[in-house]
CSV table of C-alpha atoms and ligand atoms in Angstrom, one decimal:
chain,number,residue,atom,x,y,z
A,1,MET,CA,49.3,-86.5,29.1
A,2,LEU,CA,46.3,-84.6,30.4
A,3,ALA,CA,48.5,-83.3,33.2
A,4,ASP,CA,51.6,-82.5,31.1
A,5,TRP,CA,50.0,-79.8,29.0
A,6,LEU,CA,48.9,-77.9,32.1
A,7,THR,CA,52.4,-77.8,33.6
A,8,PRO,CA,53.3,-74.4,32.1
A,9,VAL,CA,49.8,-73.0,33.2
A,10,ARG,CA,50.3,-74.2,36.7
A,11,ALA,CA,53.8,-72.7,36.8
A,12,ALA,CA,52.6,-69.4,35.5
A,13,LEU,CA,49.8,-69.3,38.1
A,14,ASP,CA,52.2,-70.2,40.9
A,15,ALA,CA,54.5,-67.4,39.8
A,16,ARG,CA,51.8,-64.7,39.9
A,17,GLU,CA,51.7,-62.4,42.8
A,18,GLN,CA,48.3,-60.9,42.0
A,19,ALA,CA,45.1,-62.8,41.5
A,20,ILE,CA,43.7,-63.1,38.0
A,21,GLU,CA,40.1,-63.1,36.9
A,22,ILE,CA,39.3,-65.5,34.0
A,23,PHE,CA,36.1,-65.9,31.9
A,24,PHE,CA,35.1,-68.4,29.2
A,25,ARG,CA,33.0,-67.2,26.2
A,26,ASP,CA,31.5,-69.9,24.1
A,27,ASP,CA,30.4,-68.7,20.7
A,28,ASP,CA,27.6,-69.8,18.3
A,29,ALA,CA,24.9,-71.0,20.6
A,30,GLY,CA,22.1,-71.9,18.2
A,31,TRP,CA,24.4,-74.3,16.3
A,32,ASP,CA,24.8,-78.0,17.3
A,33,ASP,CA,22.8,-78.1,20.4
A,34,ASP,CA,24.0,-81.6,21.5
A,35,ARG,CA,27.6,-80.3,21.6
A,36,LEU,CA,26.5,-77.2,23.4
A,37,TYR,CA,24.8,-79.2,26.1
A,38,ALA,CA,27.9,-81.4,26.5
A,39,LEU,CA,30.0,-78.3,27.0
A,40,LEU,CA,27.5,-76.8,29.5
A,41,ASP,CA,27.5,-80.0,31.4
A,42,CYS,CA,31.3,-79.9,31.6
A,43,PHE,CA,31.2,-76.4,33.1
A,44,ARG,CA,28.4,-77.3,35.5
A,45,ASP,CA,30.2,-80.4,36.7
A,46,CYS,CA,33.3,-78.3,37.4
A,47,ASN,CA,31.2,-75.5,39.0
A,48,VAL,CA,32.8,-72.9,36.7
A,49,PRO,CA,30.7,-70.2,35.1
A,50,ILE,CA,30.4,-69.8,31.3
A,51,ASP,CA,29.1,-67.1,29.0
A,52,LEU,CA,27.2,-68.0,25.8
A,53,ALA,CA,27.2,-65.8,22.8
A,54,VAL,CA,23.8,-66.6,21.2
A,55,ILE,CA,22.9,-66.2,17.5
A,56,PRO,CA,19.4,-64.7,17.6
A,57,ASP,CA,18.4,-66.1,14.2
A,58,ALA,CA,19.6,-69.6,15.0
A,59,LEU,CA,18.1,-69.9,18.4
A,60,SER,CA,15.2,-72.5,18.5
A,61,PRO,CA,12.5,-72.2,21.1
A,62,SER,CA,13.5,-75.6,22.6
A,63,LEU,CA,17.1,-74.4,23.0
A,64,ALA,CA,16.0,-71.1,24.5
A,65,GLY,CA,13.8,-72.9,27.0
A,66,SER,CA,16.6,-75.2,28.0
A,67,LEU,CA,19.1,-72.4,28.4
A,68,LEU,CA,16.6,-70.3,30.5
A,69,GLY,CA,16.0,-73.4,32.7
A,70,ARG,CA,19.7,-73.7,33.3
A,71,TRP,CA,20.0,-70.0,34.0
A,72,ARG,CA,17.1,-70.1,36.5
A,73,ARG,CA,18.6,-73.1,38.3
A,74,ASN,CA,21.9,-71.2,38.8
A,75,PRO,CA,22.2,-67.7,37.3
A,76,PHE,CA,25.7,-67.5,38.7
A,77,LEU,CA,27.0,-70.2,36.4
A,78,LEU,CA,25.6,-69.0,33.1
A,79,GLY,CA,25.7,-65.7,31.1
A,80,LEU,CA,23.6,-65.1,27.9
A,81,HIS,CA,24.3,-62.4,25.4
A,82,GLN,CA,23.9,-61.6,21.7
A,83,HIS,CA,26.2,-62.9,19.0
A,84,GLY,CA,25.4,-61.0,15.8
A,85,TYR,CA,22.0,-61.6,14.2
A,86,SER,CA,22.3,-64.3,11.6
A,87,HIS,CA,26.0,-65.0,11.6
A,88,ASN,CA,26.1,-64.4,7.8
A,89,ASN,CA,29.1,-62.9,6.1
A,90,HIS,CA,28.1,-59.7,4.2
A,91,GLU,CA,31.5,-58.8,2.9
A,92,ASN,CA,32.3,-59.6,-0.8
A,93,GLN,CA,36.0,-59.5,-0.3
A,94,GLY,CA,38.5,-59.7,2.6
A,95,ARG,CA,37.8,-61.3,5.9
A,96,LYS,CA,34.4,-62.6,6.9
A,97,CYS,CA,32.2,-60.1,8.8
A,98,GLU,CA,28.5,-59.7,9.6
A,99,PHE,CA,28.9,-56.2,10.8
A,100,GLY,CA,31.6,-54.9,8.5
A,101,ILE,CA,32.4,-51.7,6.7
A,102,SER,CA,30.2,-52.5,3.6
A,103,ARG,CA,27.0,-52.2,5.7
A,104,SER,CA,25.5,-48.9,6.7
A,105,GLU,CA,24.8,-47.9,10.2
A,106,GLU,CA,21.0,-48.2,9.5
A,107,GLN,CA,21.4,-51.8,8.2
A,108,GLN,CA,23.5,-52.7,11.2
A,109,PHE,CA,21.2,-51.0,13.6
A,110,LYS,CA,18.2,-52.9,12.3
A,111,ASP,CA,19.9,-56.3,12.6
A,112,LEU,CA,21.1,-55.5,16.1
A,113,LEU,CA,17.7,-54.3,17.1
A,114,VAL,CA,15.8,-57.3,15.8
A,115,GLY,CA,18.3,-59.7,17.3
A,116,LYS,CA,18.1,-57.9,20.6
A,117,GLN,CA,14.3,-58.0,20.7
A,118,GLN,CA,14.2,-61.7,19.8
A,119,LEU,CA,16.6,-62.5,22.6
A,120,GLU,CA,14.8,-60.2,25.1
A,121,CYS,CA,11.5,-62.0,24.3
A,122,LEU,CA,13.0,-65.4,25.0
A,123,PHE,CA,15.4,-64.6,27.8
A,124,GLY,CA,13.9,-61.6,29.5
A,125,SER,CA,16.1,-60.3,32.4
A,126,ALA,CA,18.5,-63.3,31.9
A,127,LEU,CA,19.9,-61.5,28.9
A,128,ASP,CA,23.1,-59.5,29.5
A,129,ARG,CA,23.6,-56.3,27.5
A,130,ILE,CA,26.8,-57.5,26.0
A,131,PHE,CA,27.5,-58.0,22.2
A,132,THR,CA,30.0,-60.3,20.6
A,133,PRO,CA,30.3,-59.8,16.8
A,134,PRO,CA,30.7,-62.9,14.7
A,135,TRP,CA,34.4,-63.5,13.8
A,136,ASN,CA,35.2,-60.9,16.6
A,137,ARG,CA,35.0,-58.2,13.9
A,138,CYS,CA,32.8,-55.1,13.6
A,139,SER,CA,33.0,-51.5,12.5
A,140,GLN,CA,32.5,-48.1,14.0
A,141,ALA,CA,28.9,-48.1,12.9
A,142,THR,CA,28.4,-51.3,15.1
A,143,ALA,CA,29.7,-49.6,18.2
A,144,ASP,CA,27.6,-46.5,17.5
A,145,SER,CA,24.5,-48.6,17.1
A,146,LEU,CA,25.2,-50.7,20.2
A,147,LEU,CA,25.4,-47.4,22.3
A,148,LYS,CA,22.1,-46.3,20.9
A,149,LEU,CA,20.5,-49.6,21.8
A,150,GLY,CA,21.7,-49.5,25.4
A,151,PHE,CA,24.4,-52.2,25.2
A,152,GLN,CA,26.9,-52.0,28.0
A,153,ALA,CA,29.9,-54.0,26.5
A,154,LEU,CA,31.5,-55.2,23.3
A,155,SER,CA,33.6,-58.4,23.3
A,156,ARG,CA,36.2,-58.9,20.5
A,157,ASN,CA,39.8,-60.1,20.3
A,158,ARG,CA,42.3,-58.5,22.5
A,159,SER,CA,44.2,-57.4,19.4
A,160,ALA,CA,41.2,-55.9,17.6
A,161,ALA,CA,41.6,-52.4,16.1
A,162,PRO,CA,40.4,-49.7,18.5
A,163,LEU,CA,37.0,-48.1,18.0
A,164,HIS,CA,35.4,-45.0,19.5
A,165,ILE,CA,33.2,-46.7,22.0
A,166,GLY,CA,32.1,-44.0,24.3
A,167,THR,CA,30.6,-45.5,27.4
A,168,LEU,CA,30.7,-49.0,25.9
A,169,GLN,CA,33.1,-51.3,27.8
A,170,GLU,CA,35.4,-53.8,26.1
A,171,ILE,CA,35.6,-57.3,27.5
A,172,PRO,CA,38.1,-58.9,25.0
A,173,VAL,CA,39.2,-62.5,24.7
A,174,ALA,CA,42.8,-63.4,24.5
A,175,ILE,CA,42.8,-67.2,23.8
A,176,ASP,CA,41.2,-68.9,20.8
A,177,TRP,CA,41.0,-72.5,22.0
A,178,CYS,CA,39.9,-74.1,18.7
A,179,GLY,CA,42.1,-71.8,16.6
A,180,ILE,CA,45.2,-72.7,18.5
A,181,ARG,CA,44.3,-76.4,18.7
A,182,ILE,CA,43.6,-76.7,14.9
A,183,LYS,CA,46.8,-74.9,13.9
A,184,SER,CA,49.3,-76.9,16.0
A,185,ALA,CA,50.9,-80.3,15.5
A,186,GLN,CA,50.9,-80.7,19.3
A,187,PRO,CA,47.6,-79.0,20.1
A,188,TRP,CA,47.4,-79.5,23.8
A,189,LEU,CA,51.0,-78.4,24.5
A,190,ALA,CA,50.4,-75.4,22.3
A,191,LEU,CA,47.2,-74.5,24.2
A,192,GLY,CA,48.9,-74.9,27.5
A,193,GLN,CA,51.8,-72.7,26.5
A,194,ALA,CA,49.4,-70.0,25.0
A,195,VAL,CA,47.5,-69.8,28.2
A,196,ALA,CA,50.7,-69.6,30.2
A,197,ASP,CA,52.0,-66.9,28.0
A,198,VAL,CA,49.2,-64.6,28.7
A,199,LEU,CA,49.6,-65.2,32.5
A,200,TYR,CA,53.2,-64.0,32.3
A,201,PRO,CA,54.0,-61.2,32.9
A,202,GLU,CA,51.3,-59.9,35.2
A,203,TYR,CA,48.3,-59.9,32.9
A,204,PRO,CA,46.4,-56.7,33.8
A,205,ALA,CA,42.9,-57.4,32.6
A,206,PRO,CA,40.5,-60.3,32.9
A,207,LEU,CA,41.7,-63.2,30.8
A,208,GLY,CA,39.1,-64.3,28.3
A,209,ILE,CA,39.2,-67.8,26.7
A,210,MET,CA,37.0,-68.2,23.6
A,211,LEU,CA,35.5,-71.6,22.8
A,212,HIS,CA,33.4,-72.9,19.8
A,213,HIS,CA,31.4,-75.9,21.0
A,214,ALA,CA,30.3,-76.8,17.5
A,215,VAL,CA,33.8,-77.9,16.6
A,216,MET,CA,34.8,-79.3,20.0
A,217,GLY,CA,34.9,-83.1,20.5
A,218,VAL,CA,35.4,-85.4,23.4
A,219,ASP,CA,39.1,-84.8,23.5
A,220,ASP,CA,38.5,-81.0,23.8
A,221,LEU,CA,36.1,-81.5,26.7
A,222,GLU,CA,38.5,-83.8,28.5
A,223,HIS,CA,41.3,-81.3,28.3
A,224,LEU,CA,39.0,-78.4,29.1
A,225,GLN,CA,37.8,-80.2,32.2
A,226,ALA,CA,41.4,-80.6,33.4
A,227,LEU,CA,42.0,-76.9,32.9
A,228,LEU,CA,38.7,-75.9,34.7
A,229,GLN,CA,39.6,-78.1,37.7
A,230,LEU,CA,43.1,-76.4,37.9
A,231,LEU,CA,41.6,-72.9,37.7
A,232,ARG,CA,38.9,-73.7,40.2
A,233,GLU,CA,41.3,-75.1,42.7
A,234,HIS,CA,44.2,-72.6,42.3
A,235,PRO,CA,44.2,-69.8,44.9
A,236,THR,CA,45.3,-67.2,42.3
A,237,THR,CA,42.4,-67.6,39.9
A,238,HIS,CA,38.8,-66.4,40.1
A,239,CYS,CA,36.5,-67.6,37.3
A,240,ARG,CA,33.8,-65.0,36.6
A,241,LEU,CA,30.9,-64.2,34.3
A,242,MET,CA,31.4,-61.4,31.8
A,243,ARG,CA,28.6,-59.4,33.5
A,244,GLU,CA,30.7,-59.3,36.6
A,245,PHE,CA,33.1,-57.0,34.8
A,246,LEU,CA,30.4,-54.4,33.9
A,247,CYS,CA,30.7,-51.1,35.7
A,248,GLU,CA,27.0,-51.0,36.0
A,249,PRO,CA,25.9,-54.4,37.1
A,250,LYS,CA,22.2,-53.8,36.2
A,251,ALA,CA,21.3,-52.6,32.7
A,252,VAL,CA,19.8,-49.1,32.3
A,253,ASP,CA,16.9,-48.5,30.0
A,254,ALA,CA,17.8,-48.3,26.4
A,255,PRO,CA,17.2,-45.0,24.7
A,256,ALA,CA,14.4,-44.6,22.2
A,257,SER,CA,15.0,-46.2,18.8
A,258,ALA,CA,16.6,-44.0,16.2
A,259,PHE,CA,15.0,-45.9,13.4
A,260,PRO,CA,11.4,-47.1,13.1
A,261,LEU,CA,10.8,-50.7,14.0
A,262,GLU,CA,9.9,-52.9,11.0
A,263,PRO,CA,6.5,-54.6,11.5
A,264,GLN,CA,8.2,-57.9,10.4
A,265,ALA,CA,10.6,-57.5,13.2
A,266,VAL,CA,7.8,-57.3,15.8
A,267,LEU,CA,6.0,-60.2,14.2
A,268,THR,CA,9.1,-62.4,14.2
A,269,ALA,CA,9.9,-61.6,17.8
A,270,MET,CA,6.3,-62.3,18.9
A,271,GLN,CA,6.2,-65.6,17.0
A,272,SER,CA,9.4,-66.7,18.8
A,273,TYR,CA,7.9,-65.7,22.1
A,274,LEU,CA,4.6,-67.4,21.5
A,275,LEU,CA,6.3,-70.6,20.4
A,276,THR,CA,8.1,-71.0,23.6
A,277,LYS,CA,5.2,-70.4,26.1
A,278,PRO,CA,5.2,-71.7,28.7
A,279,LEU,CA,8.9,-72.0,29.2
B,301,LIG,ZN1,30.5,-67.0,15.8
Protein backbone atom coordinates (compact mmCIF):
# COMPACT_ATOMS: atom_id res chain seq x y z
CA MET A 1 0.00 0.00 0.00
CA LEU A 2 2.89 2.32 0.78
CA ALA A 3 4.15 1.84 -2.77
CA ASP A 4 0.73 2.13 -4.49
CA TRP A 5 0.10 5.71 -3.59
CA LEU A 6 3.42 6.73 -5.11
CA THR A 7 2.73 5.13 -8.49
CA PRO A 8 1.34 8.34 -10.05
CA VAL A 9 4.21 10.36 -8.56
CA ARG A 10 6.81 8.03 -10.02
CA ALA A 11 5.03 8.07 -13.41
CA ALA A 12 4.92 11.88 -13.41
CA LEU A 13 8.62 12.11 -12.56
CA ASP A 14 9.53 9.54 -15.22
CA ALA A 15 7.57 11.57 -17.80
CA ARG A 16 9.38 14.82 -17.06
CA GLU A 17 12.10 15.94 -19.41
CA GLN A 18 13.38 18.67 -17.13
CA ALA A 19 14.65 18.27 -13.60
CA ILE A 20 12.49 19.68 -10.82
CA GLU A 21 13.53 21.26 -7.55
CA ILE A 22 11.45 20.40 -4.50
CA PHE A 23 11.40 21.82 -1.00
CA PHE A 24 9.55 20.90 2.19
CA ARG A 25 8.31 23.63 4.55
CA ASP A 26 7.12 22.47 7.97
CA ASP A 27 5.06 25.07 9.83
CA ASP A 28 4.52 25.82 13.51
CA ALA A 29 7.88 24.96 15.03
CA GLY A 30 7.36 25.85 18.69
CA TRP A 31 4.31 23.62 18.99
CA ASP A 32 4.53 19.92 19.93
CA ASP A 33 8.28 19.48 20.09
CA ASP A 34 8.13 15.68 20.27
CA ARG A 35 6.38 15.45 16.91
CA LEU A 36 8.74 18.04 15.47
CA TYR A 37 11.76 15.96 16.48
CA ALA A 38 10.16 12.85 14.97
CA LEU A 39 9.67 14.70 11.68
CA LEU A 40 13.23 16.07 11.72
CA ASP A 41 14.59 12.58 12.36
CA CYS A 42 12.61 11.31 9.38
CA PHE A 43 14.21 13.91 7.08
CA ARG A 44 17.67 13.36 8.56
CA ASP A 45 17.44 9.60 8.10
CA CYS A 46 16.45 10.13 4.45
CA ASN A 47 19.17 12.77 3.97
CA VAL A 48 16.61 15.26 2.62
CA PRO A 49 16.64 18.95 3.66
CA ILE A 50 13.72 20.60 5.44
CA ASP A 51 12.80 24.21 6.20
CA LEU A 52 11.14 25.06 9.51
CA ALA A 53 8.78 28.02 9.88
CA VAL A 54 9.34 28.95 13.53
CA ILE A 55 6.81 30.86 15.70
CA PRO A 56 8.96 33.34 17.67
CA ASP A 57 6.59 33.63 20.62
CA ALA A 58 6.25 29.84 20.96
CA LEU A 59 9.94 29.00 20.70
CA SER A 60 11.34 27.71 24.01
CA PRO A 61 15.04 28.03 24.82
CA SER A 62 15.43 24.25 24.85
CA LEU A 63 13.89 23.87 21.40
CA ALA A 64 16.01 26.73 20.09
CA GLY A 65 19.15 25.06 21.43
CA SER A 66 18.22 21.72 19.92
CA LEU A 67 17.44 23.22 16.50
CA LEU A 68 20.65 25.20 16.48
CA GLY A 69 22.57 22.06 17.38
CA ARG A 70 21.03 20.22 14.43
CA TRP A 71 21.77 23.18 12.14
CA ARG A 72 25.41 23.25 13.26
CA ARG A 73 25.80 19.52 12.68
CA ASN A 74 24.57 19.87 9.11
CA PRO A 75 23.44 23.31 7.89
CA PHE A 76 22.68 21.86 4.46
CA LEU A 77 19.81 19.78 5.81
CA LEU A 78 17.95 22.41 7.87
CA GLY A 79 16.56 25.88 7.20
CA LEU A 80 15.12 28.14 9.91
CA HIS A 81 12.87 31.13 9.27
CA GLN A 82 10.14 33.23 10.87
CA HIS A 83 6.49 32.15 11.03
CA GLY A 84 4.42 35.14 12.17
CA TYR A 85 4.97 36.31 15.71
CA SER A 86 2.44 34.65 18.06
CA HIS A 87 0.26 32.77 15.54
CA ASN A 88 -2.84 34.46 16.97
CA ASN A 89 -5.81 35.30 14.79
CA HIS A 90 -6.52 39.05 14.87
CA GLU A 91 -9.48 39.10 12.47
CA ASN A 92 -13.00 39.37 13.92
CA GLN A 93 -14.61 37.91 10.83
CA GLY A 94 -13.63 35.98 7.77
CA ARG A 95 -10.64 33.73 7.49
CA LYS A 96 -8.05 33.51 10.24
CA CYS A 97 -5.09 35.82 9.85
CA GLU A 98 -2.34 37.16 12.12
CA PHE A 99 -1.19 39.76 9.60
CA GLY A 100 -4.50 40.70 8.02
CA ILE A 101 -6.16 43.84 6.76
CA SER A 102 -7.56 44.83 10.17
CA ARG A 103 -4.04 45.52 11.48
CA SER A 104 -2.13 48.68 10.63
CA GLU A 105 1.31 48.64 9.10
CA GLU A 106 2.77 49.94 12.36
CA GLN A 107 1.16 47.10 14.35
CA GLN A 108 2.39 44.54 11.86
CA PHE A 109 5.87 46.06 11.69
CA LYS A 110 6.28 45.91 15.46
CA ASP A 111 5.26 42.25 15.64
CA LEU A 112 7.52 41.35 12.74
CA LEU A 113 10.42 43.26 14.27
CA VAL A 114 10.09 41.73 17.74
CA GLY A 115 9.77 38.25 16.29
CA LYS A 116 12.75 38.79 14.03
CA GLN A 117 14.90 40.03 16.90
CA GLN A 118 13.94 37.12 19.13
CA LEU A 119 14.87 34.62 16.44
CA GLU A 120 18.09 36.47 15.60
CA CYS A 121 19.12 36.36 19.27
CA LEU A 122 18.59 32.61 19.39
CA PHE A 123 19.64 31.49 15.92
CA GLY A 124 22.12 34.16 14.82
CA SER A 125 23.40 33.55 11.32
CA ALA A 126 21.42 30.29 11.09
CA LEU A 127 18.26 32.34 10.55
CA ASP A 128 17.16 32.81 6.95
CA ARG A 129 15.50 36.10 5.97
CA ILE A 130 12.35 34.36 4.82
CA PHE A 131 8.85 34.92 6.23
CA THR A 132 5.91 32.54 6.22
CA PRO A 133 2.67 34.15 7.44
CA PRO A 134 0.38 31.96 9.59
CA TRP A 135 -2.39 30.40 7.49
CA ASN A 136 -0.35 31.51 4.45
CA ARG A 137 -2.17 34.84 4.49
CA CYS A 138 -1.01 38.41 4.88
CA SER A 139 -1.71 41.89 3.56
CA GLN A 140 0.11 44.55 1.58
CA ALA A 141 1.23 46.14 4.87
CA THR A 142 3.02 42.88 5.70
CA ALA A 143 4.97 42.88 2.47
CA ASP A 144 5.87 46.56 2.95
CA SER A 145 7.10 45.86 6.48
CA LEU A 146 9.09 42.82 5.43
CA LEU A 147 10.93 44.92 2.86
CA LYS A 148 11.77 47.57 5.47
CA LEU A 149 13.06 44.86 7.80
CA GLY A 150 15.40 43.40 5.20
CA PHE A 151 13.57 40.14 4.52
CA GLN A 152 14.44 38.48 1.24
CA ALA A 153 11.44 36.23 0.62
CA LEU A 154 7.80 35.61 1.43
CA SER A 155 6.30 32.11 1.36
CA ARG A 156 2.54 31.68 0.88
CA ASN A 157 0.25 29.41 -1.14
CA ARG A 158 0.82 29.23 -4.87
CA SER A 159 -2.74 30.57 -5.35
CA ALA A 160 -2.40 33.54 -2.93
CA ALA A 161 -3.58 36.94 -4.15
CA PRO A 162 -0.73 38.96 -5.68
CA LEU A 163 0.90 41.71 -3.62
CA HIS A 164 3.28 44.51 -4.57
CA ILE A 165 6.43 42.91 -3.23
CA GLY A 166 9.22 44.99 -4.75
CA THR A 167 12.50 43.13 -4.33
CA LEU A 168 10.94 40.54 -2.05
CA GLN A 169 10.93 37.08 -3.65
CA GLU A 170 8.02 34.65 -3.40
CA ILE A 171 8.73 30.99 -2.62
CA PRO A 172 5.21 29.53 -2.56
CA VAL A 173 4.01 26.09 -1.53
CA ALA A 174 1.72 24.08 -3.79
CA ILE A 175 0.84 21.01 -1.71
CA ASP A 176 -0.83 21.06 1.71
CA TRP A 177 -0.03 17.57 2.99
CA CYS A 178 -2.33 17.59 6.03
CA GLY A 179 -5.11 19.54 4.32
CA ILE A 180 -5.33 16.99 1.50
CA ARG A 181 -5.01 14.02 3.85
CA ILE A 182 -7.75 15.26 6.19
CA LYS A 183 -10.24 16.04 3.43
CA SER A 184 -10.05 12.75 1.55
CA ALA A 185 -11.60 9.33 2.19
CA GLN A 186 -8.52 7.78 0.58
CA PRO A 187 -5.90 10.17 1.90
CA TRP A 188 -2.73 8.59 0.57
CA LEU A 189 -4.06 8.05 -2.93
CA ALA A 190 -5.32 11.64 -2.91
CA LEU A 191 -1.92 12.92 -1.78
CA GLY A 192 -0.07 10.92 -4.40
CA GLN A 193 -2.37 12.20 -7.11
CA ALA A 194 -2.06 15.80 -5.89
CA VAL A 195 1.74 15.63 -6.02
CA ALA A 196 1.61 13.99 -9.46
CA ASP A 197 -0.79 16.68 -10.71
CA VAL A 198 1.65 19.48 -10.00
CA LEU A 199 4.45 17.54 -11.68
CA TYR A 200 2.40 17.44 -14.94
CA PRO A 201 2.74 19.42 -17.12
CA GLU A 202 6.25 20.77 -16.80
CA TYR A 203 5.91 22.57 -13.48
CA PRO A 204 8.03 25.69 -13.90
CA ALA A 205 8.94 26.67 -10.37
CA PRO A 206 10.30 24.88 -7.32
CA LEU A 207 7.61 22.58 -5.95
CA GLY A 208 6.86 23.38 -2.31
CA ILE A 209 5.23 20.83 -0.02
CA MET A 210 3.81 22.17 3.24
CA LEU A 211 3.75 20.01 6.38
CA HIS A 212 2.32 20.54 9.88
CA HIS A 213 4.18 18.23 12.27
CA ALA A 214 1.79 18.96 15.17
CA VAL A 215 -1.01 17.06 13.40
CA MET A 216 1.14 14.37 11.79
CA GLY A 217 1.15 10.87 13.25
CA VAL A 218 3.10 7.70 12.64
CA ASP A 219 1.13 6.95 9.48
CA ASP A 220 2.09 10.34 8.03
CA LEU A 221 5.75 9.79 8.76
CA GLU A 222 5.77 6.33 7.19
CA HIS A 223 4.24 7.64 3.99
CA LEU A 224 6.42 10.72 4.01
CA GLN A 225 9.52 8.56 4.35
CA ALA A 226 8.50 6.57 1.27
CA LEU A 227 8.04 9.80 -0.70
CA LEU A 228 11.40 11.18 0.48
CA GLN A 229 13.17 8.01 -0.57
CA LEU A 230 11.58 8.19 -4.02
CA LEU A 231 12.51 11.86 -4.45
CA ARG A 232 16.05 11.32 -3.22
CA GLU A 233 16.65 8.43 -5.57
CA HIS A 234 14.88 9.71 -8.68
CA PRO A 235 17.29 11.34 -11.16
CA THR A 236 14.79 14.08 -12.07
CA THR A 237 14.38 15.57 -8.60
CA HIS A 238 16.60 17.77 -6.49
CA CYS A 239 15.49 18.46 -2.92
CA ARG A 240 16.59 21.90 -1.80
CA LEU A 241 16.40 24.33 1.09
CA MET A 242 14.36 27.48 0.53
CA ARG A 243 17.43 29.64 0.96
CA GLU A 244 18.91 28.00 -2.14
CA PHE A 245 16.23 29.78 -4.21
CA LEU A 246 17.18 33.25 -2.96
CA CYS A 247 18.76 35.50 -5.56
CA GLU A 248 21.18 36.82 -2.97
CA PRO A 249 22.41 33.81 -1.03
CA LYS A 250 23.68 35.93 1.85
CA ALA A 251 21.43 38.43 3.55
CA VAL A 252 22.18 42.14 3.27
CA ASP A 253 22.02 44.43 6.28
CA ALA A 254 18.52 45.48 7.18
CA PRO A 255 17.75 49.18 6.79
CA ALA A 256 17.21 51.27 9.91
CA SER A 257 13.93 50.74 11.72
CA ALA A 258 11.07 53.00 10.66
CA PHE A 259 9.50 52.77 14.10
CA PRO A 260 11.20 53.13 17.48
CA LEU A 261 11.93 49.87 19.23
CA GLU A 262 9.80 49.24 22.32
CA PRO A 263 11.90 48.73 25.47
CA GLN A 264 9.81 45.63 26.22
CA ALA A 265 10.82 44.14 22.89
CA VAL A 266 14.50 44.49 23.73
CA LEU A 267 13.92 43.07 27.19
CA THR A 268 12.04 40.04 25.88
CA ALA A 269 14.67 39.33 23.26
CA MET A 270 17.50 39.65 25.79
CA GLN A 271 15.69 37.38 28.26
CA SER A 272 15.30 34.75 25.56
CA TYR A 273 18.96 35.05 24.71
CA LEU A 274 20.20 34.85 28.29
CA LEU A 275 18.02 31.85 29.04
CA THR A 276 19.69 29.84 26.32
CA LYS A 277 23.35 30.59 27.10
CA PRO A 278 25.41 28.57 26.59
CA LEU A 279 23.78 26.86 23.63
ZN1 LIG B 1 1.11 28.05 11.12
